[in-house]
Every structure is written in structure tokens, then in C-alpha cells.
PDB file of C-alpha atoms and ligand atoms in Angstrom:
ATOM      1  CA  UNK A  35      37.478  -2.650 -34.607  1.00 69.00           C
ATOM      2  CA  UNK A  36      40.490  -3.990 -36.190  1.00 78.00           C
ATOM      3  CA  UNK A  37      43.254  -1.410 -37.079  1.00 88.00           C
ATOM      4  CA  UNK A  38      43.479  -0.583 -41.528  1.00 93.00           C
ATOM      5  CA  UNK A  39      46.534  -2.844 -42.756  1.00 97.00           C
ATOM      6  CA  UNK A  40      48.988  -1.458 -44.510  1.00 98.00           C
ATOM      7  CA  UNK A  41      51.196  -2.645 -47.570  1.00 98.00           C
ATOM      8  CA  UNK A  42      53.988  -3.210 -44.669  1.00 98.00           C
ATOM      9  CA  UNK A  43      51.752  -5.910 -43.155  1.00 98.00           C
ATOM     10  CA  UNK A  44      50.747  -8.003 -46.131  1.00 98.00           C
ATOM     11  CA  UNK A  45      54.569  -7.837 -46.754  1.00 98.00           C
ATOM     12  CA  UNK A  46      55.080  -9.501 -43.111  1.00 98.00           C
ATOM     13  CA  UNK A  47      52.009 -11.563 -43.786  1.00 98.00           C
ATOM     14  CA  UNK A  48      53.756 -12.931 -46.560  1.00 98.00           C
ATOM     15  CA  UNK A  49      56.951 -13.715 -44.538  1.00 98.00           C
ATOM     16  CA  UNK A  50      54.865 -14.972 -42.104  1.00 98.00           C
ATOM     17  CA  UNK A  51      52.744 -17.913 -44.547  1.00 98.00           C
ATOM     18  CA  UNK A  52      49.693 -15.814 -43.802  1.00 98.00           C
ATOM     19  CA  UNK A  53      47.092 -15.037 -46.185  1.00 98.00           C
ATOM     20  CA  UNK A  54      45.268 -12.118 -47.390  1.00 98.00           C
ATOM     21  CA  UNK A  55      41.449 -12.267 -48.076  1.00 98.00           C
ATOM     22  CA  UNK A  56      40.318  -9.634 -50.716  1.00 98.00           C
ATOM     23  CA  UNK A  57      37.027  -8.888 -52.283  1.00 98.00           C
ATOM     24  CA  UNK A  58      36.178  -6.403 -55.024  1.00 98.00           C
ATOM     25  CA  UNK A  59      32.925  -3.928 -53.647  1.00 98.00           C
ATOM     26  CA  UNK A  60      31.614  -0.906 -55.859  1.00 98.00           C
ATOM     27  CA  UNK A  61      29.084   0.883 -53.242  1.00 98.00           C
ATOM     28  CA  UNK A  62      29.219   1.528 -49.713  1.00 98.00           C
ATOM     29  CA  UNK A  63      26.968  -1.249 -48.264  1.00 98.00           C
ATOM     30  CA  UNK A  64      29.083  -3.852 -50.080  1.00 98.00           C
ATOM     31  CA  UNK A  65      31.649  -2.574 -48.702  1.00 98.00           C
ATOM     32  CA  UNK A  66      30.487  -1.854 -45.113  1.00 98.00           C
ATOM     33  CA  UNK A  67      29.197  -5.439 -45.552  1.00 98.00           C
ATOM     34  CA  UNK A  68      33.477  -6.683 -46.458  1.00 98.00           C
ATOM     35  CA  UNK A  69      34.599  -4.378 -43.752  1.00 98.00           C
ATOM     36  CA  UNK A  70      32.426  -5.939 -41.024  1.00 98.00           C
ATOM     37  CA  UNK A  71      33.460  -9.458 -42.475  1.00 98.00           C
ATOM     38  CA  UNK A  72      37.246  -8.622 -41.712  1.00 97.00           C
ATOM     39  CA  UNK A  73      38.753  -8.946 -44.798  1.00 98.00           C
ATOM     40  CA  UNK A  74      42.541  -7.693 -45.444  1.00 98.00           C
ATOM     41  CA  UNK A  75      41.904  -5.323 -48.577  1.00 98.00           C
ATOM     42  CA  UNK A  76      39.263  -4.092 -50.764  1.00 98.00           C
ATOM     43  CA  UNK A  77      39.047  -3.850 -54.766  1.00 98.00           C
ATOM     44  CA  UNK A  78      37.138  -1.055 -56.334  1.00 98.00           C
ATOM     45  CA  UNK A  79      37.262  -2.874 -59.979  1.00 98.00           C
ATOM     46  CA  UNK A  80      37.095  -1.470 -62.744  1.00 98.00           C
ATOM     47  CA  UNK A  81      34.860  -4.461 -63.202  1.00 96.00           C
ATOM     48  CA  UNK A  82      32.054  -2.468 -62.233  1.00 97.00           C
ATOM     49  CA  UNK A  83      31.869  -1.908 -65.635  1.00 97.00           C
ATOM     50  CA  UNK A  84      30.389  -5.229 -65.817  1.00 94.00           C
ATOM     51  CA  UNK A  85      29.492  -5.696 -62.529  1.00 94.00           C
ATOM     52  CA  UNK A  86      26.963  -2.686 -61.872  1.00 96.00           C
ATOM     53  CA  UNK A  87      27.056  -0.769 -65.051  1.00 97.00           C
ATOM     54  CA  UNK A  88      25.757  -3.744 -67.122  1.00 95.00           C
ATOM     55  CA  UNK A  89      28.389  -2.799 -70.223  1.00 95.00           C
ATOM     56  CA  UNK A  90      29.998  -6.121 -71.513  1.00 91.00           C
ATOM     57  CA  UNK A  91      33.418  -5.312 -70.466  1.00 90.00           C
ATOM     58  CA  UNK A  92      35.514  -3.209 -68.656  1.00 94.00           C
ATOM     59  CA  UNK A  93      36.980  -0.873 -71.303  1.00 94.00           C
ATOM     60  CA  UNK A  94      34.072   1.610 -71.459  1.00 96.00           C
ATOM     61  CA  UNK A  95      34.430   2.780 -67.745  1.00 97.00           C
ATOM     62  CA  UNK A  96      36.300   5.886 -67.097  1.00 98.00           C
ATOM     63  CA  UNK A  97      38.418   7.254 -64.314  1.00 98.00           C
ATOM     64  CA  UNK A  98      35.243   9.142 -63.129  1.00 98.00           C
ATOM     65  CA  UNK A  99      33.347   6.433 -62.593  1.00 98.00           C
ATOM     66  CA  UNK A 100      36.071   4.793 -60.901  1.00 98.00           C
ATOM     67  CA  UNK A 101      36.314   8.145 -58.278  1.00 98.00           C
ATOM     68  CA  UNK A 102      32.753   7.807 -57.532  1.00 98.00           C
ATOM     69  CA  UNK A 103      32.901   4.718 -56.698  1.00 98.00           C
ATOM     70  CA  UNK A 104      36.237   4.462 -54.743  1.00 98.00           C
ATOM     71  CA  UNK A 105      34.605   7.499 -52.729  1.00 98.00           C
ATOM     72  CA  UNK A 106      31.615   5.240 -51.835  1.00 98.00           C
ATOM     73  CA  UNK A 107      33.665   1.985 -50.625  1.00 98.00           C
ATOM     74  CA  UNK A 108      36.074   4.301 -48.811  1.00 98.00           C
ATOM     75  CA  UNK A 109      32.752   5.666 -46.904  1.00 98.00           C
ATOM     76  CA  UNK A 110      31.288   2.228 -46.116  1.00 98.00           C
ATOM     77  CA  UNK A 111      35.120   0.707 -44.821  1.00 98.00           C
ATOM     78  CA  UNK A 112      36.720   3.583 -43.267  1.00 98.00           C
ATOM     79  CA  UNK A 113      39.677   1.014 -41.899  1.00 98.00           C
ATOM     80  CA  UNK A 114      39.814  -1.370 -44.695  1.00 98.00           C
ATOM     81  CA  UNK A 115      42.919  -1.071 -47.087  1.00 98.00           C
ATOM     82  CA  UNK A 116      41.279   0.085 -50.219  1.00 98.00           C
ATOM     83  CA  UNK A 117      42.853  -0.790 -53.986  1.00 98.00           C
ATOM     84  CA  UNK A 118      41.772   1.868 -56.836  1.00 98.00           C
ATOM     85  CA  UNK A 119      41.527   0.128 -60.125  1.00 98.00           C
ATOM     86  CA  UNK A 120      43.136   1.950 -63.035  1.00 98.00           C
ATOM     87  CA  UNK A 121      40.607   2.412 -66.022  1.00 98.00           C
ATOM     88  CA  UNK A 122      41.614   0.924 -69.759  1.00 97.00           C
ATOM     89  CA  UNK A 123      43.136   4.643 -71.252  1.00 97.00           C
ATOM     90  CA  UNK A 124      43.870   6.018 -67.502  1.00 98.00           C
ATOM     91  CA  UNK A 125      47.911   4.622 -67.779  1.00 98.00           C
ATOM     92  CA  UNK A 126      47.869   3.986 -71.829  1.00 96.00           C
ATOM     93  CA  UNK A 127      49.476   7.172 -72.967  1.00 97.00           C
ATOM     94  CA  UNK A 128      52.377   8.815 -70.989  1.00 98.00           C
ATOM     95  CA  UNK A 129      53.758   8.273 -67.784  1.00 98.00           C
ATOM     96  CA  UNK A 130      53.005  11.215 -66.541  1.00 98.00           C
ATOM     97  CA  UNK A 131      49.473  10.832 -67.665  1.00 98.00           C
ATOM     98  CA  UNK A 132      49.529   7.669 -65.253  1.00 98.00           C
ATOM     99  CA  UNK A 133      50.722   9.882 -62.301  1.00 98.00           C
ATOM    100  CA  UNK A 134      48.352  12.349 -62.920  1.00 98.00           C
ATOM    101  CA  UNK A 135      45.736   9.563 -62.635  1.00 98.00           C
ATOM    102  CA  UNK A 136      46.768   7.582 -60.044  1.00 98.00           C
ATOM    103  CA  UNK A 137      47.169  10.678 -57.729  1.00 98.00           C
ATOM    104  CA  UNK A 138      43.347  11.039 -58.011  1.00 98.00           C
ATOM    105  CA  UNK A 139      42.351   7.912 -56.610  1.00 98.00           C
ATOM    106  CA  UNK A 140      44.790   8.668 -53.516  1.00 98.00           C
ATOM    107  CA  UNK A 141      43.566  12.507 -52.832  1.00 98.00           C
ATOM    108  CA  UNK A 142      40.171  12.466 -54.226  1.00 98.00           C
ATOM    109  CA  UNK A 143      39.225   9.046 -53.251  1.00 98.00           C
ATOM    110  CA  UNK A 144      41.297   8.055 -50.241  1.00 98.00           C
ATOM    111  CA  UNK A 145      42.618   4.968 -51.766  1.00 98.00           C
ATOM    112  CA  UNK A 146      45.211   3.085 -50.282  1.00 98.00           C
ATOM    113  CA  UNK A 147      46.913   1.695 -53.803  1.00 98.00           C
ATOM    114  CA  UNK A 148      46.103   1.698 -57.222  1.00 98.00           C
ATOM    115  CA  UNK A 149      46.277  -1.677 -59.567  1.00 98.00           C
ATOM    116  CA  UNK A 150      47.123  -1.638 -63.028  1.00 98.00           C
ATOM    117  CA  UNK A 151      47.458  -4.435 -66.104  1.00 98.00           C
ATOM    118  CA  UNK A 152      50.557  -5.586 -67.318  1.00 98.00           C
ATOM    119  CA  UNK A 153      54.408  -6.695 -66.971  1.00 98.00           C
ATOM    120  CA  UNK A 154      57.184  -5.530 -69.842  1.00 98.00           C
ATOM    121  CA  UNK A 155      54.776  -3.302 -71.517  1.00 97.00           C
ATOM    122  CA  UNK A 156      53.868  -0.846 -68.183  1.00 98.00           C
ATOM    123  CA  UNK A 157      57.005  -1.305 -66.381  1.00 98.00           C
ATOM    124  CA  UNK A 158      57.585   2.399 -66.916  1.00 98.00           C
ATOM    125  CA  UNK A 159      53.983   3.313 -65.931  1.00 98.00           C
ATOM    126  CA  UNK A 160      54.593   1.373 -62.699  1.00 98.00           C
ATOM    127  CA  UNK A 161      58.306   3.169 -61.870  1.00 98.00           C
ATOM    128  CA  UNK A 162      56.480   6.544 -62.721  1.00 98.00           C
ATOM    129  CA  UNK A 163      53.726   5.953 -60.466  1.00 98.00           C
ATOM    130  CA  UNK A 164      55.583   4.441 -57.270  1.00 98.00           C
ATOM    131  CA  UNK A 165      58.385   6.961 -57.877  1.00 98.00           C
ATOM    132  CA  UNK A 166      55.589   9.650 -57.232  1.00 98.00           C
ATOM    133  CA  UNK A 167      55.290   7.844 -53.682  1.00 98.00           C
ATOM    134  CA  UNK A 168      51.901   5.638 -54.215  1.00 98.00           C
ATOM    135  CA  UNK A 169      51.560   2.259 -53.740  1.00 98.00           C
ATOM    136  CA  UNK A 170      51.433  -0.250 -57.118  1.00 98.00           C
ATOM    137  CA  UNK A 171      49.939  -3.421 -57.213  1.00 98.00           C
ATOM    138  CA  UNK A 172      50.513  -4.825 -60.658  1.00 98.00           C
ATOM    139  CA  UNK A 173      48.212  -7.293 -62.330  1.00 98.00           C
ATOM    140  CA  UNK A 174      49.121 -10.666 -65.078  1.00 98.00           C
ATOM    141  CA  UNK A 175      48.003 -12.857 -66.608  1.00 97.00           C
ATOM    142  CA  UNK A 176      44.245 -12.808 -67.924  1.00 97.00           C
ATOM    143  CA  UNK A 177      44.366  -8.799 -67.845  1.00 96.00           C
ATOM    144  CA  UNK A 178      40.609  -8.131 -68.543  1.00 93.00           C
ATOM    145  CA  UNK A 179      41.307  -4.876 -70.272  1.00 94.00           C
ATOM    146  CA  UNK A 180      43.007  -7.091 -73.414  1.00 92.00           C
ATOM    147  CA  UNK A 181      40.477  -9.204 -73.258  1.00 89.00           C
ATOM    148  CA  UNK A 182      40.404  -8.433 -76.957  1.00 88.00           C
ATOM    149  CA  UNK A 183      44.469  -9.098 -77.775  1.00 90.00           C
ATOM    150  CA  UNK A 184      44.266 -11.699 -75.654  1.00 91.00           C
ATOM    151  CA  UNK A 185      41.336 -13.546 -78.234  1.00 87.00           C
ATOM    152  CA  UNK A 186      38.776 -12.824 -74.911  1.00 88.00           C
ATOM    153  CA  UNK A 187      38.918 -14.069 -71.388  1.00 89.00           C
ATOM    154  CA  UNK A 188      41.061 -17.148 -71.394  1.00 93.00           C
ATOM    155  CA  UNK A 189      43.223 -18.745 -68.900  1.00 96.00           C
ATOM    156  CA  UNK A 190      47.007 -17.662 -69.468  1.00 96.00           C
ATOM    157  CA  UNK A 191      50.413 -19.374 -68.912  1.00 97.00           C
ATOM    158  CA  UNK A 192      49.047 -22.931 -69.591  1.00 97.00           C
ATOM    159  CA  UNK A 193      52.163 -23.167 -71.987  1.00 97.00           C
ATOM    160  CA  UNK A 194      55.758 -22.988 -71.145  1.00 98.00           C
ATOM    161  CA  UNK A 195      56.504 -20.400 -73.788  1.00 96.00           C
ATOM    162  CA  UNK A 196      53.812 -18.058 -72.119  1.00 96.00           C
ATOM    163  CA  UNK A 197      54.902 -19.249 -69.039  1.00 98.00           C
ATOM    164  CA  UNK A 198      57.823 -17.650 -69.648  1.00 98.00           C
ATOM    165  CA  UNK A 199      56.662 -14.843 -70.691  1.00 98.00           C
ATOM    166  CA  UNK A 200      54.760 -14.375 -67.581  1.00 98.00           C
ATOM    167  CA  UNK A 201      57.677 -14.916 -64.964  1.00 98.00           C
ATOM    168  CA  UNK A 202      59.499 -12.138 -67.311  1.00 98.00           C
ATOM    169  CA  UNK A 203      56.193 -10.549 -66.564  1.00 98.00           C
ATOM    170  CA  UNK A 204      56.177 -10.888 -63.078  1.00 98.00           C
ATOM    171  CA  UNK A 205      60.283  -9.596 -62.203  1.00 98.00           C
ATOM    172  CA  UNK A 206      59.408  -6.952 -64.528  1.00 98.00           C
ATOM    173  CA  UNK A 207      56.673  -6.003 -62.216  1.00 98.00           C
ATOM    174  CA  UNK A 208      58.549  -6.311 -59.205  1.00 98.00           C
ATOM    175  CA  UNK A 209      61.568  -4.681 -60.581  1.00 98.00           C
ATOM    176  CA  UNK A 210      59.882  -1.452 -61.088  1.00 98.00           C
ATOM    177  CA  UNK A 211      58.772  -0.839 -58.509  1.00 98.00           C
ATOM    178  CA  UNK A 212      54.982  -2.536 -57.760  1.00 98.00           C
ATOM    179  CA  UNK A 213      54.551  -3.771 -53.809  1.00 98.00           C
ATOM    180  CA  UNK A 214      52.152  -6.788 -54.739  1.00 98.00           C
ATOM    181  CA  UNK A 215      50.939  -8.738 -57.702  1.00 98.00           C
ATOM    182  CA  UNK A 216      47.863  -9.998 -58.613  1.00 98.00           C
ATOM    183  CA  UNK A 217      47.779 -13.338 -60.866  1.00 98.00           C
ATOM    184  CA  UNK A 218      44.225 -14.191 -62.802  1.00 98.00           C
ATOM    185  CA  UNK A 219      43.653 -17.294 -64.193  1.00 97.00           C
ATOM    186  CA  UNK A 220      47.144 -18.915 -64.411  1.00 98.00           C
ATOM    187  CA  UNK A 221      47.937 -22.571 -63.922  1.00 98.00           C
ATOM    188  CA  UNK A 222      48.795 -23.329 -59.798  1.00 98.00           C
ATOM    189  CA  UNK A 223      52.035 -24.341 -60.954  1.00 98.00           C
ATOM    190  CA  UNK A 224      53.040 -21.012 -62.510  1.00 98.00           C
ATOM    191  CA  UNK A 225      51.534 -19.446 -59.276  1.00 98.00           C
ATOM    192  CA  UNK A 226      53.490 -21.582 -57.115  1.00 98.00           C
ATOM    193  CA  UNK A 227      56.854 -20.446 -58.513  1.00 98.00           C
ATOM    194  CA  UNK A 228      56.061 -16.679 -59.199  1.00 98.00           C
ATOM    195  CA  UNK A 229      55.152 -16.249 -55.572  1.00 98.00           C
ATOM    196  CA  UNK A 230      58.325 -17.849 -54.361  1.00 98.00           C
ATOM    197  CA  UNK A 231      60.716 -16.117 -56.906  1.00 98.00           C
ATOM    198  CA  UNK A 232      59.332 -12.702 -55.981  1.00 98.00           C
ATOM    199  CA  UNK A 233      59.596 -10.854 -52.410  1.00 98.00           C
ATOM    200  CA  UNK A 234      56.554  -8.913 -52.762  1.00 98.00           C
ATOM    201  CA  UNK A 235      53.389 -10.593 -51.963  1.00 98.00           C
ATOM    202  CA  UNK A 236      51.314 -12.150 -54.655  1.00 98.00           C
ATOM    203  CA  UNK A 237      47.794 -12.580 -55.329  1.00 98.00           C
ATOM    204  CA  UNK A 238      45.426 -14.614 -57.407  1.00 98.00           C
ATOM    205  CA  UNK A 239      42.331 -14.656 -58.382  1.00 98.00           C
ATOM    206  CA  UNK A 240      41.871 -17.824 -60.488  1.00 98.00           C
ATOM    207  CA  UNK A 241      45.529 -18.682 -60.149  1.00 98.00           C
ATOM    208  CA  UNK A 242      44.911 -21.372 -57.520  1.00 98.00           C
ATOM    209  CA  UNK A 243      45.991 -21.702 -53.714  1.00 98.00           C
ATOM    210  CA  UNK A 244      50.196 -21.748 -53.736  1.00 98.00           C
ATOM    211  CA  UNK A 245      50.342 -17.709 -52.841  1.00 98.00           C
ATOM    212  CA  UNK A 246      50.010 -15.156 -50.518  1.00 98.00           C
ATOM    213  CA  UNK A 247      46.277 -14.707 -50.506  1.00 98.00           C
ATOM    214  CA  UNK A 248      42.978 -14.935 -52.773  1.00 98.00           C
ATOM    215  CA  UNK A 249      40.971 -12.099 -54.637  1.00 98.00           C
ATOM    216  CA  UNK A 250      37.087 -12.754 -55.591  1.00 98.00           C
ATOM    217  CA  UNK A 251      34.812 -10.229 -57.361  1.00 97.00           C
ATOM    218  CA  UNK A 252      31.640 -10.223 -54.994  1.00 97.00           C
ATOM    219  CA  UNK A 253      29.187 -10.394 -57.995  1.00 96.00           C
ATOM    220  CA  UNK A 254      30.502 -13.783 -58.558  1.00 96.00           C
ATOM    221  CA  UNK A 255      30.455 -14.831 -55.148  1.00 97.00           C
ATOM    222  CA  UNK A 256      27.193 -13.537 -53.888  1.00 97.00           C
ATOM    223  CA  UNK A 257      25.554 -14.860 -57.377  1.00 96.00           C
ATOM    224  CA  UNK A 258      24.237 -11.210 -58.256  1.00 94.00           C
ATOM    225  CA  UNK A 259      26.591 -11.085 -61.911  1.00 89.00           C
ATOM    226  CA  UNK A 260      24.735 -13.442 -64.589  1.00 85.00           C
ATOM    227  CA  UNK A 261      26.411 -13.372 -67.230  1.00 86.00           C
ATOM    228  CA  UNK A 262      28.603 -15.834 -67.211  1.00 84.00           C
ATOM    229  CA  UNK A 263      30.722 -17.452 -63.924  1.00 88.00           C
ATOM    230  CA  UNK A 264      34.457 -18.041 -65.076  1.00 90.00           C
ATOM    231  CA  UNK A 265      35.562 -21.510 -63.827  1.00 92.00           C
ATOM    232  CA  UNK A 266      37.543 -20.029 -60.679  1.00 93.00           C
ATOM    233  CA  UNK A 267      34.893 -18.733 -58.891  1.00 95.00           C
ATOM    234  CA  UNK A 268      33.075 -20.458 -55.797  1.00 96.00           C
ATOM    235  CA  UNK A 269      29.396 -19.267 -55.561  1.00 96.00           C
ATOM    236  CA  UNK A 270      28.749 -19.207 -51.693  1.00 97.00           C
ATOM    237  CA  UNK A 271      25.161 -17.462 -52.129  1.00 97.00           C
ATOM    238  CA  UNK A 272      22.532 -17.113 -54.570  1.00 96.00           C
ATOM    239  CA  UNK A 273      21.781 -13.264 -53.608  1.00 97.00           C
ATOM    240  CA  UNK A 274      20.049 -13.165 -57.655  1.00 96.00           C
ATOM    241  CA  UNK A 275      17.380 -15.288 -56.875  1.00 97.00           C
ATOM    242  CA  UNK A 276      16.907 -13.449 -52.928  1.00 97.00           C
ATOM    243  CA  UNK A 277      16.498 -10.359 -54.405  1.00 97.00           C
ATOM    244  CA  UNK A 278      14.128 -11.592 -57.386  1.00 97.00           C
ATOM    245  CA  UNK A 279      11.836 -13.468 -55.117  1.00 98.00           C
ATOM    246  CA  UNK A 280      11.434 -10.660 -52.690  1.00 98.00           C
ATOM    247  CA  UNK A 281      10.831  -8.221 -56.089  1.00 98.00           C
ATOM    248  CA  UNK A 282       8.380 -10.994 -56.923  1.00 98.00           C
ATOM    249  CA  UNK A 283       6.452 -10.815 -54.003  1.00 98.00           C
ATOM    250  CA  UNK A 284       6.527  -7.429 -53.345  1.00 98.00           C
ATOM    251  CA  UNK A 285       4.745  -6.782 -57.263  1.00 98.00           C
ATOM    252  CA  UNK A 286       2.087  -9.313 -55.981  1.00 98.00           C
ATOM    253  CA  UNK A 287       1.531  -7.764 -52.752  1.00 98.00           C
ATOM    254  CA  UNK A 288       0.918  -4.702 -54.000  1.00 98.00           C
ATOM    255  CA  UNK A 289      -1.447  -5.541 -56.818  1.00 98.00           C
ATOM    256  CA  UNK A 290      -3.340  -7.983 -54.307  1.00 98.00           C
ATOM    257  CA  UNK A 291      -3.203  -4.494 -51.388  1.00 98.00           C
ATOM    258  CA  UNK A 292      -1.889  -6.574 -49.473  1.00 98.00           C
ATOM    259  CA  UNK A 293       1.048  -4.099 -49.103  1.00 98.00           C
ATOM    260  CA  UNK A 294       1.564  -1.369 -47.237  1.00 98.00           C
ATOM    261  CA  UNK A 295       0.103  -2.957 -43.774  1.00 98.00           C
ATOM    262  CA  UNK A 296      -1.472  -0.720 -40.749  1.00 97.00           C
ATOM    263  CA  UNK A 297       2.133  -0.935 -39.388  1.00 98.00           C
ATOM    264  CA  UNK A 298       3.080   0.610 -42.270  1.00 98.00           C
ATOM    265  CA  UNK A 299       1.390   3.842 -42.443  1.00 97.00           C
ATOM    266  CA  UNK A 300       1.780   7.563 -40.175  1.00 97.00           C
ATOM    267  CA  UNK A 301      -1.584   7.752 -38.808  1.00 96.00           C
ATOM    268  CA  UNK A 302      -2.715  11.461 -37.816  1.00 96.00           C
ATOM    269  CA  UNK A 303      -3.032  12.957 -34.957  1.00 97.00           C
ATOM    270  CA  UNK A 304      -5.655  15.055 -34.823  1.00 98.00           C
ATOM    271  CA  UNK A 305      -9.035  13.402 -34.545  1.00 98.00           C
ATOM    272  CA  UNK A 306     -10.978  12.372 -37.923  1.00 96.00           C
ATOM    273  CA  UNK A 307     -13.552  15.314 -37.447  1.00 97.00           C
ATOM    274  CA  UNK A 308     -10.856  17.987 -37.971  1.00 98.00           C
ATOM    275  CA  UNK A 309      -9.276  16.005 -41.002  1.00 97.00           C
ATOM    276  CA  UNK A 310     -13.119  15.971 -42.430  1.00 97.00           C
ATOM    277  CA  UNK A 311     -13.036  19.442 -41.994  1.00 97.00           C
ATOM    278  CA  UNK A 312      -9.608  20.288 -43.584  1.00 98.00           C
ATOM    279  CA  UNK A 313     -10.809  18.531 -46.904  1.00 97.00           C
ATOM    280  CA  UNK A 314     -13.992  20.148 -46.738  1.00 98.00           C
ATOM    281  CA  UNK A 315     -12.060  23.708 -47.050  1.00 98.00           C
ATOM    282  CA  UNK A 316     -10.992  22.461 -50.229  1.00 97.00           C
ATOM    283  CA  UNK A 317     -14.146  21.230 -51.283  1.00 92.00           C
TER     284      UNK A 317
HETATM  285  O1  KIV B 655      38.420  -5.159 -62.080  1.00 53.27           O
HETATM  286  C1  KIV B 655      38.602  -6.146 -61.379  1.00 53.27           C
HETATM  287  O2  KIV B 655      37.780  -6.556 -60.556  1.00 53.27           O
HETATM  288  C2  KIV B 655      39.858  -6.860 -61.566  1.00 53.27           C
HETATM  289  C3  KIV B 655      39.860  -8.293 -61.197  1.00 53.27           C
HETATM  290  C4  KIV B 655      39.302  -9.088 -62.321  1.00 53.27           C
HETATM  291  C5  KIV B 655      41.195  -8.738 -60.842  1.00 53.27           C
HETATM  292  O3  KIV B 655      40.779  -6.316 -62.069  1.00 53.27           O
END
């Protein structure tokens, strides 16, 4: 079994051109299933709003949810880094409300790191939190939690004014305090710089190859989210139509009996006689 990486190694990773593969997981077999696959770090999104709560964003999911499900990917990869998402209102009030909840995913959850959304704007969030000793990984660019400021989710950056804004984004990040940075949906170009300007590792997901490693939210990959596919994603299974076929012909089996089998069933022990006389006492 490999040994749990910690921040210090995806820092040498970076130095070293290696790259880190993460995946988001929400329950303990995804994650057992990541673990077993050998990838560097694990996601606990708050996309499970979307992903396995079936709400149409992320903002309705709350820092409970988040717990619970931290607690169950931390179960199914003991020795995988694990990355706590923070929930939309978790880091939006005080920065001491953002300590408070970022503590939670660390002693209640056994996360490794918490994310959060956002450059300028949560710079202070990010000092609070890595001041009170946790690990930050900040996260720019199409921030899914202002999906609605943002006019919904839409690639960022394509334009050198928010470009700029971005890099500003991006030191700002770094500055306070964050160990890593996670890019969505920026042009390559923009990735390509940020990554070399800063010394902590960064990450994209949608923000092309030029980086330090590649984030993929396994609903997209495994073809189990249908709501829509954003343009970044590679599908490398169609686990949707698996799971509907073998639903399928389980409903047929069992209105045809041809489910469950002999192989299926606990026959007694004792001999029919006695069970004859059993029912008979009730008889
Ligand atoms: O919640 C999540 O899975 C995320 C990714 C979209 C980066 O934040």
C-alpha cells in the first residue's frame, strides 16, 4: 500500500515536473474505488450537491452534509490525502466563522485540507484559516458557488482584462497563505503562466495540461451525472447506462420469476415433515 502524500510532496512533485491525479468521491466505495486506483488526492465536493443530492447547484449544501460525507471518503481511503470542500455560507461571514468551519472538516472528518472559492475577496478567509495551522487550497476561476455573479458556469480569463484579474487572483491566493490552487475552466495560456509565476502547486480542472496536475469530478467521468457534461471533461465510462440496464433486467426478472434462483435462497435444515408440522401449529 502506498504511503498518504502530504502537501510537502505535491510541493516536491511540483519541483520535480510531476503530476498530481485528483478525483472528487462523495461515499466510501467511490472512494475505496480512487484509493485502490492510486490517485494523489481526493475531493469531497461540495458538488455533491449536484452530484448525489440531485439539487441544481451547489449553494444549497451545508457544512453537515459536507461532514458526512468527508467521514465516508475518509473511511473508504484511509491513506489517500483527502480535500474538504468549504460549503457556499461556511467562509462568507467572518473569519473566524471560516476557522470555526474549517476546523471541523480536520477533527470531525479527518481531512487533510480544506478548498475554498476565491482570490482578492477571501484573502483574509485564507490567512485566518492557514494561520490556525490547516492546510488551504484556494480555488479561481469558474468558482461554482458564483455561478450566479458570474452570469452561470462559463469559462473565465478568456480576456486579458479578466486575465488580469485572475493572476491578481492567483498571488493573492498564494500570498495569504493557501499551499495549492485549483484553476477551473481558464484558457491553457493563463494556466501556463499562473503555474509558473506561483511556487505552490497548481491545479486545473478545465484549465488545460501546462500545470502541476489535473482534477475531474467522477460523475463526469464515470458518466453517472446527466445533466449536462461541461466541455472539459473526458467521459472514460458510461457507468449510467451499466447501472440502468442491470435495473432493467433485474425489474424483468423479477416480474418473469425468473429471479431469485435456487442458488439464491437459505434452504432449511430440518426435513420438510417437521416444517409441515410447524405451520400446522399455526393452523
Ligand atoms: O465541488 C467541486 O467538486 C469543485 C470542483 C468543481 C472544482 O469545487
Amino acid at each position: 500500500m502506498a504511503k498518504k502524500k502530504s502537501i510537502l510532496d505535491f510541493h516536491n512533485m511540483k519541483k520535480k515536473g510531476e503530476k498530481v491525479a485528483w478525483i472528487t468521491a462523495y461515499d466510501y466505495p467511490m472512494a475505496s474505488f480512487a484509493e485502490q486506483a492510486g490517485m494523489d488526492m481526493i475531493l469531497v465536493g461540495d458538488s455533491l450537491g449536484m452530484v448525489v443530492l440531485g439539487y441544481e447547484g451547489t449553494v444549497p449544501v451545508t457544512m453537515d452534509d459536507c461532514i458526512s460525507h468527508c467521514k465516508a471518503v475518509r473511511r473508504g481511503a484511509p491513506n489517500t490525502f483527502i480535500v474538504g470542500d468549504m460549503p457556499f455560507g461556511s467562509y462568507h461571514t467572518t473569519d473566524a466563522d471560516a476557522v470555526a468551519n474549517a476546523v471541523r472538516f480536520l477533527k470531525e472528518a479527518n481531512c487533510d485540507a480544506i478548498k475554498l472559492e476565491g482570490g482578492v475577496r477571501v484573502a483574509s478567509r485564507i490567512k485566518a484559516i492557514a494561520d490556525a495551522g490547516i492546510v488551504v487550497i484556494g480555488h479561481i476561476g469558474l468558482t461554482p458557488q458564483s455561478a450566479g455573479v458570474l452570469g452561470g458556469f462559463k469559462a473565465q480569463g478568456l480576456y486579458v482584462d479578466s486575465a488580469r484579474a485572475l493572476i491578481k487572483d492567483a498571488l493573492a491566493v498564494q500570498e495569504a497563505g493557501a499551499l495549492a490552487l485549483l484553476l477551473e475552466a481558464v484558457p491553457p495560456e493563463l494556466t501556463e503562466f499562473i503555474a509558473k509565476k506561483l511556487t505552490i502547486p497548481v491545479y486545473s480542472i478545465g484549465a488545460g495540461l501546462p500545470c502541476d496536475g489535473q482534477l475531474i469530478i467522477c460523475g463526469d467521468m464515470l458518466g453517472m451525472f446527466q445533466a449536462f457534461t461541461p466541455k472539459f471533461v473526458k467521459k472514460y465510462a458510461n457507468v449510467a447506462e451499466v447501472i440502468t440496464n442491470a435495473f432493467k433486467e433485474y425489474v424483468d426478472d423479477v416480474k418473469a420469476e425468473r429471479f431469485p434462483e435456487d442458488k439464491h435462497v437459505y434452504h432449511a435444515k430440518d426435513s420438510k415433515e417437521d416444517f409441515e408440522k410447524l405451520f400446522q401449529e399455526f393452523n
